Amino acid sequence: MAVYDLATGLRAHALYSQVALHAEYGGVVPELASRDHVRKLLPLIRQTLAEAGLGVRDLGGVAYTAGPGLVGALLVGAGVGRALAWALDVPAIGVHHMEGHLLAPLIEDPELRPPFVALLVSGGHSQLVAVRAIGDYELLGETLDDAAGEAFDKTAKLMGLPYPGGPHLAKLATTGRAGVFRFARPMTDRPGLDFSFSGLKTQVLLAWQRSDQSAATRADIARGFEDAIVDTLAIKCERALDAAGMDTLIVAGGVGANARLREQLQEQAARRGGRVRFPRLAFCTDNGAMIAYAGALRLAAGLHEDAQVQVRPRWDMATLPAVGRMSGEGRFVIRDS
Ligand code: KG4
Ligand code: ZN
């Protein structure tokens, strides 16, 4: 949950994590997720408004995630968001979850503006997107099977690490030795910008089964796996920048919180004479601020929808209408609405 003001920036944001709820099951249980949203949403709205020092009547519009994602969870947010907007008589808009991730680096970095290439790496998506303007997104490449975060989570699970696996595996990798286990860099030996991570998981499984399964070996495998993912992502990012003729890379989504990925992309940018930008860690993983920000931009452009609760479990970002462009002074030139 977050309150964003285009004139003054982020006013407040709060997060209620369901990690503890799902940990027992080793993954997200959709029905438990949506029921927990029902319980937590209104208290979290009140808390965020209180932190912003605002009342509900001060809101000029409402944004909520309309997709892609789990339909039950989406419907709770859409239902509450729409009802709030209806009651307050303000416009509301359903935001694309991945556009939220994509715009997150801009929330606290007013200098940053398109054109840039975005690497979006979350639990459900791995995409490279050429961003020419806010709302002008060209998909350059994506995963053919598992998402990068999913690969982290599944690999962690098969070595017995707790949910959510990604951060646990990354932490373990810091104590592992580089090069003891070397896994493939999938699809880097041929041209193209698509990814494939599911084979990597199988390589790790075989290595783990054949090993002594000691704590030290587990750390070495974690390190080998992380290096393989990070190298693969870095190679594809470099190719995407070349293909798009751009020198700025932004990284967002949960895997964007990975320290080794951040470090390697920074080194690569320094070598190329380009730049790479990440949101702060809390805005890499799912958060309300990114949805409030994307929604505020779209509402300011006059984009909103009728008072109907509609969500899209699947949603192609390239079908979104354009918002406008950034002027030389870093302000948004909103399109004629
Ligand atoms: O964007 P996000 O919070 O939720 C989705 O929209 O999916 O991404 C969650 C994903 C999970 O797969 C999680 O394991 C991964 O991001 N993740 C990480 C790290 N932190 C979160 N993966 C690798 N290293 C991390 N430090
Ligand atoms: Zn996400």
Coordinates of C-alpha atoms and ligand atoms in Angstrom, one line a residue:
M1 CA 0.0 0.0 0.0
A2 CA 1.3 3.5 -0.8
V3 CA 0.3 7.1 -1.2
Y4 CA 2.1 8.9 -4.1
D5 CA 1.8 12.5 -5.0
L6 CA 3.2 13.6 -8.4
A7 CA 4.1 17.0 -7.0
T8 CA 5.8 15.9 -3.8
G9 CA 6.7 12.3 -4.4
L10 CA 6.1 9.2 -2.2
R11 CA 4.1 10.2 0.9
A12 CA 3.9 6.8 2.7
H13 CA 4.2 3.1 2.0
A14 CA 3.6 0.0 3.9
L15 CA 4.0 -3.7 3.3
Y16 CA 2.4 -6.7 4.9
S17 CA 4.3 -9.8 3.9
Q18 CA 2.6 -13.2 3.5
V19 CA 5.9 -15.1 3.6
A20 CA 5.2 -16.6 7.0
L21 CA 1.8 -17.7 5.9
H22 CA 3.0 -19.6 2.9
A23 CA 6.4 -20.8 4.3
E24 CA 4.7 -23.8 5.9
Y25 CA 3.6 -25.0 2.4
G26 CA 6.8 -24.3 0.6
G27 CA 5.1 -21.9 -1.8
V28 CA 2.1 -19.6 -2.4
V29 CA -1.3 -21.1 -1.7
P30 CA -3.7 -19.0 -3.8
E31 CA -6.8 -19.3 -1.7
L32 CA -4.9 -18.5 1.5
A33 CA -3.3 -15.5 -0.2
S34 CA -6.6 -14.0 -1.2
R35 CA -8.3 -14.6 2.1
D36 CA -5.4 -13.0 3.9
H37 CA -5.7 -10.0 1.5
V38 CA -9.3 -9.6 2.6
R39 CA -8.2 -9.5 6.3
K40 CA -5.2 -7.2 5.8
L41 CA -6.2 -4.7 3.1
L42 CA -8.4 -2.2 5.0
P43 CA -6.1 -2.0 8.1
L44 CA -3.1 -1.4 5.8
I45 CA -5.0 1.4 4.0
R46 CA -5.7 3.1 7.3
Q47 CA -2.1 2.6 8.5
T48 CA -0.6 4.1 5.3
L49 CA -3.0 7.1 5.2
A50 CA -2.2 7.8 8.9
E51 CA 1.6 7.7 8.1
A52 CA 1.0 10.1 5.3
G53 CA -1.0 12.4 7.6
L54 CA -3.9 12.2 5.2
G55 CA -7.5 11.3 5.3
V56 CA -9.2 9.1 2.7
R57 CA -10.9 12.3 1.2
D58 CA -7.5 13.7 0.3
L59 CA -7.0 10.9 -2.3
G60 CA -7.4 12.1 -5.9
G61 CA -7.5 8.7 -7.5
V62 CA -7.0 5.0 -6.8
A63 CA -4.6 2.5 -8.5
Y64 CA -4.6 -1.2 -7.9
T65 CA -2.9 -4.2 -9.6
A66 CA -5.2 -5.6 -12.3
G67 CA -2.8 -8.3 -13.5
P68 CA -1.0 -10.4 -14.4
G69 CA -1.2 -12.7 -11.4
L70 CA -3.4 -15.0 -9.3
V71 CA -7.0 -14.2 -10.0
G72 CA -8.3 -14.4 -6.4
A73 CA -5.7 -12.1 -5.0
L74 CA -6.2 -9.6 -7.9
L75 CA -9.9 -9.6 -7.4
V76 CA -9.6 -8.6 -3.7
G77 CA -7.4 -5.6 -4.6
A78 CA -9.6 -4.6 -7.6
G79 CA -12.8 -4.9 -5.6
V80 CA -11.5 -2.7 -2.7
G81 CA -9.8 -0.2 -5.0
R82 CA -12.9 0.2 -7.2
A83 CA -15.2 0.4 -4.2
L84 CA -13.0 3.1 -2.6
A85 CA -12.9 5.1 -5.9
W86 CA -16.7 4.8 -6.3
A87 CA -17.3 6.0 -2.8
L88 CA -14.9 8.9 -3.1
D89 CA -16.0 9.7 -6.6
V90 CA -12.4 9.8 -7.9
P91 CA -11.0 8.0 -11.0
A92 CA -9.4 4.6 -10.6
I93 CA -7.1 2.5 -12.8
G94 CA -5.9 -1.1 -12.9
V95 CA -2.1 -1.2 -13.2
H96 CA 0.0 -3.8 -14.9
H97 CA 2.1 -5.5 -12.3
M98 CA 5.2 -5.6 -14.5
E99 CA 4.9 -2.0 -15.5
G100 CA 4.9 -1.3 -11.8
H101 CA 8.2 -3.2 -11.5
L102 CA 9.6 -1.5 -14.6
L103 CA 8.9 2.1 -13.3
A104 CA 10.1 1.4 -9.7
P105 CA 13.6 2.7 -10.4
L106 CA 12.2 6.1 -11.3
I107 CA 10.3 6.6 -8.0
E108 CA 13.4 7.9 -6.2
D109 CA 15.6 8.8 -9.2
P110 CA 14.2 11.9 -10.9
E111 CA 17.1 12.1 -13.3
L112 CA 16.3 8.7 -14.7
R113 CA 14.0 8.6 -17.8
P114 CA 13.6 6.6 -21.0
P115 CA 15.0 5.6 -23.4
F116 CA 16.4 2.6 -21.5
V117 CA 16.4 -1.2 -21.6
A118 CA 14.7 -2.8 -18.6
L119 CA 15.6 -6.2 -17.2
L120 CA 12.5 -7.5 -15.3
V121 CA 13.3 -10.5 -13.2
S122 CA 10.7 -11.7 -10.8
G123 CA 9.2 -14.9 -9.5
G124 CA 6.8 -15.1 -12.5
H125 CA 8.6 -13.2 -15.3
S126 CA 12.0 -12.8 -16.9
Q127 CA 11.9 -10.2 -19.6
L128 CA 14.1 -7.7 -21.5
V129 CA 12.1 -4.7 -22.6
A130 CA 13.1 -1.7 -24.7
V131 CA 11.4 1.4 -23.1
R132 CA 11.2 4.4 -25.5
A133 CA 8.7 6.3 -23.3
I134 CA 6.5 5.6 -20.4
G135 CA 3.9 3.1 -21.8
D136 CA 5.9 2.4 -25.0
Y137 CA 7.3 -1.1 -24.3
E138 CA 8.8 -3.5 -26.8
L139 CA 9.5 -7.0 -25.6
L140 CA 13.0 -7.9 -26.7
G141 CA 13.3 -11.3 -25.1
E142 CA 11.7 -13.4 -22.4
T143 CA 12.0 -16.8 -20.7
L144 CA 10.9 -19.8 -22.6
D145 CA 10.3 -21.8 -19.4
D146 CA 11.1 -20.9 -15.7
A147 CA 11.5 -17.3 -14.6
A148 CA 14.8 -16.3 -13.0
G149 CA 13.2 -16.1 -9.5
E150 CA 11.4 -19.4 -10.1
A151 CA 14.7 -21.0 -11.0
F152 CA 16.2 -19.6 -7.7
D153 CA 13.2 -20.8 -5.7
K154 CA 13.1 -24.3 -7.2
T155 CA 16.8 -24.9 -7.0
A156 CA 16.8 -23.8 -3.4
K157 CA 14.0 -26.1 -2.6
L158 CA 15.7 -29.2 -4.1
M159 CA 18.7 -28.5 -1.8
G160 CA 16.3 -28.3 1.2
L161 CA 16.4 -24.5 1.7
P162 CA 13.3 -22.9 3.2
Y163 CA 10.7 -20.8 1.2
P164 CA 11.2 -18.3 -0.3
G165 CA 14.3 -19.9 -1.8
G166 CA 15.8 -17.0 -3.7
P167 CA 17.1 -14.9 -0.9
H168 CA 18.2 -18.0 1.1
L169 CA 20.1 -19.4 -1.8
A170 CA 21.8 -16.0 -2.5
K171 CA 22.9 -15.8 1.2
L172 CA 24.3 -19.3 1.1
A173 CA 26.1 -18.5 -2.1
T174 CA 28.2 -15.7 -0.4
T175 CA 29.9 -18.5 1.6
G176 CA 30.4 -20.8 -1.4
R177 CA 33.5 -20.9 -3.6
A178 CA 33.4 -19.8 -7.2
G179 CA 34.3 -22.3 -9.9
V180 CA 34.0 -25.5 -7.8
F181 CA 30.7 -26.2 -9.6
R182 CA 30.3 -24.8 -13.1
F183 CA 26.9 -24.9 -14.7
A184 CA 25.9 -23.9 -18.2
R185 CA 25.0 -20.3 -19.2
P186 CA 21.8 -21.4 -21.1
M187 CA 21.2 -20.0 -24.6
T188 CA 24.2 -17.7 -24.6
D189 CA 26.0 -19.7 -27.3
R190 CA 23.6 -18.6 -30.0
P191 CA 22.1 -15.2 -30.9
G192 CA 18.9 -14.0 -29.4
L193 CA 17.5 -12.4 -26.3
D194 CA 15.3 -15.2 -24.9
F195 CA 16.2 -17.1 -21.7
S196 CA 15.7 -20.7 -20.6
F197 CA 16.4 -21.6 -16.9
S198 CA 14.7 -24.9 -16.4
G199 CA 17.7 -27.0 -17.5
L200 CA 19.9 -25.3 -14.9
K201 CA 17.7 -26.7 -12.2
T202 CA 18.2 -30.2 -13.5
Q203 CA 22.0 -29.7 -13.6
V204 CA 21.9 -28.6 -10.0
L205 CA 19.8 -31.6 -9.0
L206 CA 22.2 -34.0 -10.6
A207 CA 25.2 -32.3 -9.0
W208 CA 23.5 -32.3 -5.6
Q209 CA 22.5 -35.9 -5.8
R210 CA 26.0 -37.0 -6.7
S211 CA 27.7 -34.9 -4.0
D212 CA 28.4 -35.6 -0.4
Q213 CA 25.5 -33.2 0.4
S214 CA 27.6 -31.4 3.1
A215 CA 26.9 -27.8 4.1
A216 CA 30.1 -26.7 2.3
T217 CA 29.1 -28.4 -0.9
R218 CA 25.6 -26.9 -0.7
A219 CA 27.2 -23.5 -0.5
D220 CA 29.6 -24.2 -3.4
I221 CA 26.6 -25.4 -5.6
A222 CA 24.6 -22.3 -4.6
R223 CA 27.6 -20.1 -5.7
G224 CA 27.9 -22.0 -9.0
F225 CA 24.2 -21.7 -9.7
E226 CA 24.0 -18.0 -8.8
D227 CA 27.1 -17.3 -11.0
A228 CA 25.4 -19.1 -13.9
I229 CA 22.2 -17.1 -13.6
V230 CA 24.0 -13.8 -13.1
D231 CA 26.4 -14.4 -16.1
T232 CA 23.5 -15.4 -18.3
L233 CA 21.4 -12.3 -17.4
A234 CA 24.4 -10.0 -17.8
I235 CA 25.3 -11.4 -21.2
K236 CA 21.7 -10.9 -22.4
C237 CA 21.5 -7.4 -21.0
E238 CA 24.6 -6.4 -22.9
R239 CA 23.1 -7.9 -26.1
A240 CA 19.8 -6.1 -25.5
L241 CA 21.5 -2.7 -25.0
D242 CA 23.4 -3.3 -28.3
A243 CA 20.3 -4.4 -30.1
A244 CA 18.3 -1.4 -28.9
G245 CA 21.2 1.1 -29.4
M246 CA 20.7 2.3 -25.8
D247 CA 23.3 2.9 -23.0
T248 CA 21.1 2.8 -19.9
L249 CA 19.9 -0.4 -18.2
I250 CA 17.4 -0.5 -15.4
V251 CA 16.8 -3.7 -13.3
A252 CA 13.6 -4.4 -11.4
G253 CA 11.7 -7.3 -9.9
G254 CA 12.6 -9.5 -6.9
V255 CA 15.8 -11.0 -8.4
G256 CA 17.0 -7.3 -8.9
A257 CA 17.6 -7.5 -5.1
N258 CA 20.4 -10.0 -5.7
A259 CA 23.7 -8.5 -4.6
R260 CA 25.9 -10.4 -7.1
L261 CA 23.7 -9.4 -10.0
R262 CA 23.8 -5.8 -9.0
E263 CA 27.6 -5.9 -8.6
Q264 CA 28.2 -7.6 -12.0
L265 CA 25.9 -5.3 -13.9
Q266 CA 27.6 -2.3 -12.4
E267 CA 31.0 -3.6 -13.5
Q268 CA 29.6 -4.3 -16.9
A269 CA 28.2 -0.8 -17.2
A270 CA 31.5 0.8 -16.1
R271 CA 33.3 -1.3 -18.7
R272 CA 30.9 -0.3 -21.5
G273 CA 30.7 3.4 -20.4
G274 CA 27.0 3.1 -19.9
R275 CA 24.9 3.1 -16.7
V276 CA 22.7 0.8 -14.7
R277 CA 20.1 1.7 -12.2
F278 CA 18.2 -0.3 -9.6
P279 CA 15.4 0.7 -7.2
R280 CA 16.3 0.4 -3.5
L281 CA 15.9 -3.2 -2.3
A282 CA 12.4 -2.8 -0.9
F283 CA 11.2 -1.5 -4.3
C284 CA 12.7 -4.5 -6.2
T285 CA 10.5 -7.1 -4.6
D286 CA 6.7 -6.6 -4.7
N287 CA 5.6 -3.3 -3.1
G288 CA 2.7 -0.8 -3.2
A289 CA 4.9 2.2 -4.1
M290 CA 5.5 1.0 -7.6
I291 CA 1.8 0.5 -8.2
A292 CA 0.9 3.9 -6.8
Y293 CA 3.6 5.5 -8.9
A294 CA 2.6 3.8 -12.2
G295 CA -1.1 4.6 -11.4
A296 CA -0.4 8.2 -10.6
L297 CA 1.3 8.7 -14.0
R298 CA -1.5 7.0 -15.9
L299 CA -4.3 8.9 -14.0
A300 CA -2.5 12.2 -14.6
A301 CA -2.5 11.3 -18.3
G302 CA -6.3 11.0 -18.1
L303 CA -6.2 7.3 -18.4
H304 CA -8.8 5.5 -16.2
E305 CA -11.4 2.9 -16.6
D306 CA -15.2 2.5 -16.0
A307 CA -16.4 1.4 -12.6
Q308 CA -16.1 -2.3 -13.2
V309 CA -14.0 -4.8 -11.4
Q310 CA -11.9 -6.4 -14.1
V311 CA -8.6 -8.3 -13.7
R312 CA -6.4 -10.1 -16.2
P313 CA -4.5 -13.2 -15.0
R314 CA -2.6 -12.9 -18.3
W315 CA -1.8 -9.5 -19.8
D316 CA 0.6 -8.5 -22.6
M317 CA 2.4 -5.3 -21.6
A318 CA 2.8 -4.2 -25.3
T319 CA -0.9 -3.6 -25.5
L320 CA -0.9 -0.8 -22.9
P321 CA -1.7 2.7 -24.2
A322 CA 1.1 5.3 -24.2
V323 CA 1.3 7.8 -21.4
G324 CA 3.5 10.6 -22.7
R325 CA 7.2 11.4 -22.8
M326 CA 9.8 13.0 -20.6
S327 CA 10.9 16.6 -21.5
G328 CA 14.5 17.8 -21.3
E329 CA 13.9 19.1 -17.7
G330 CA 12.8 15.6 -16.5
R331 CA 9.1 16.5 -16.4
F332 CA 6.4 14.4 -18.0
V333 CA 4.8 15.7 -21.1
I334 CA 1.4 14.1 -20.7
R335 CA -0.2 12.9 -23.9
D336 CA -3.5 14.7 -25.1
S337 CA -6.3 12.9 -23.4
Ligands
KG4_1 O1 9.0 -9.3 -7.8 P1 8.8 -10.3 -6.8 O2 8.8 -9.8 -5.3 O3 7.4 -11.1 -6.9 C1 6.9 -11.5 -8.1 O4 6.3 -10.6 -8.8 O5 7.2 -12.6 -8.5 O6 9.9 -11.5 -7.0 C2 10.0 -12.6 -6.2 C3 11.1 -13.4 -6.6 C4 11.2 -14.8 -5.9 O7 11.4 -15.8 -6.8 C5 12.4 -14.6 -5.0 O8 13.0 -15.8 -4.6 C6 13.3 -13.7 -5.8 O9 12.4 -12.8 -6.4 N1 14.3 -13.0 -5.0 C7 15.6 -13.2 -5.1 C8 16.3 -12.4 -4.2 N2 15.3 -11.7 -3.5 C9 14.1 -12.1 -4.0 N3 16.3 -14.0 -6.0 C10 17.7 -14.0 -5.9 N4 18.4 -13.2 -5.0 C11 17.7 -12.4 -4.1 N5 18.4 -11.6 -3.2
ZN2 ZN 6.4 -8.8 -8.7

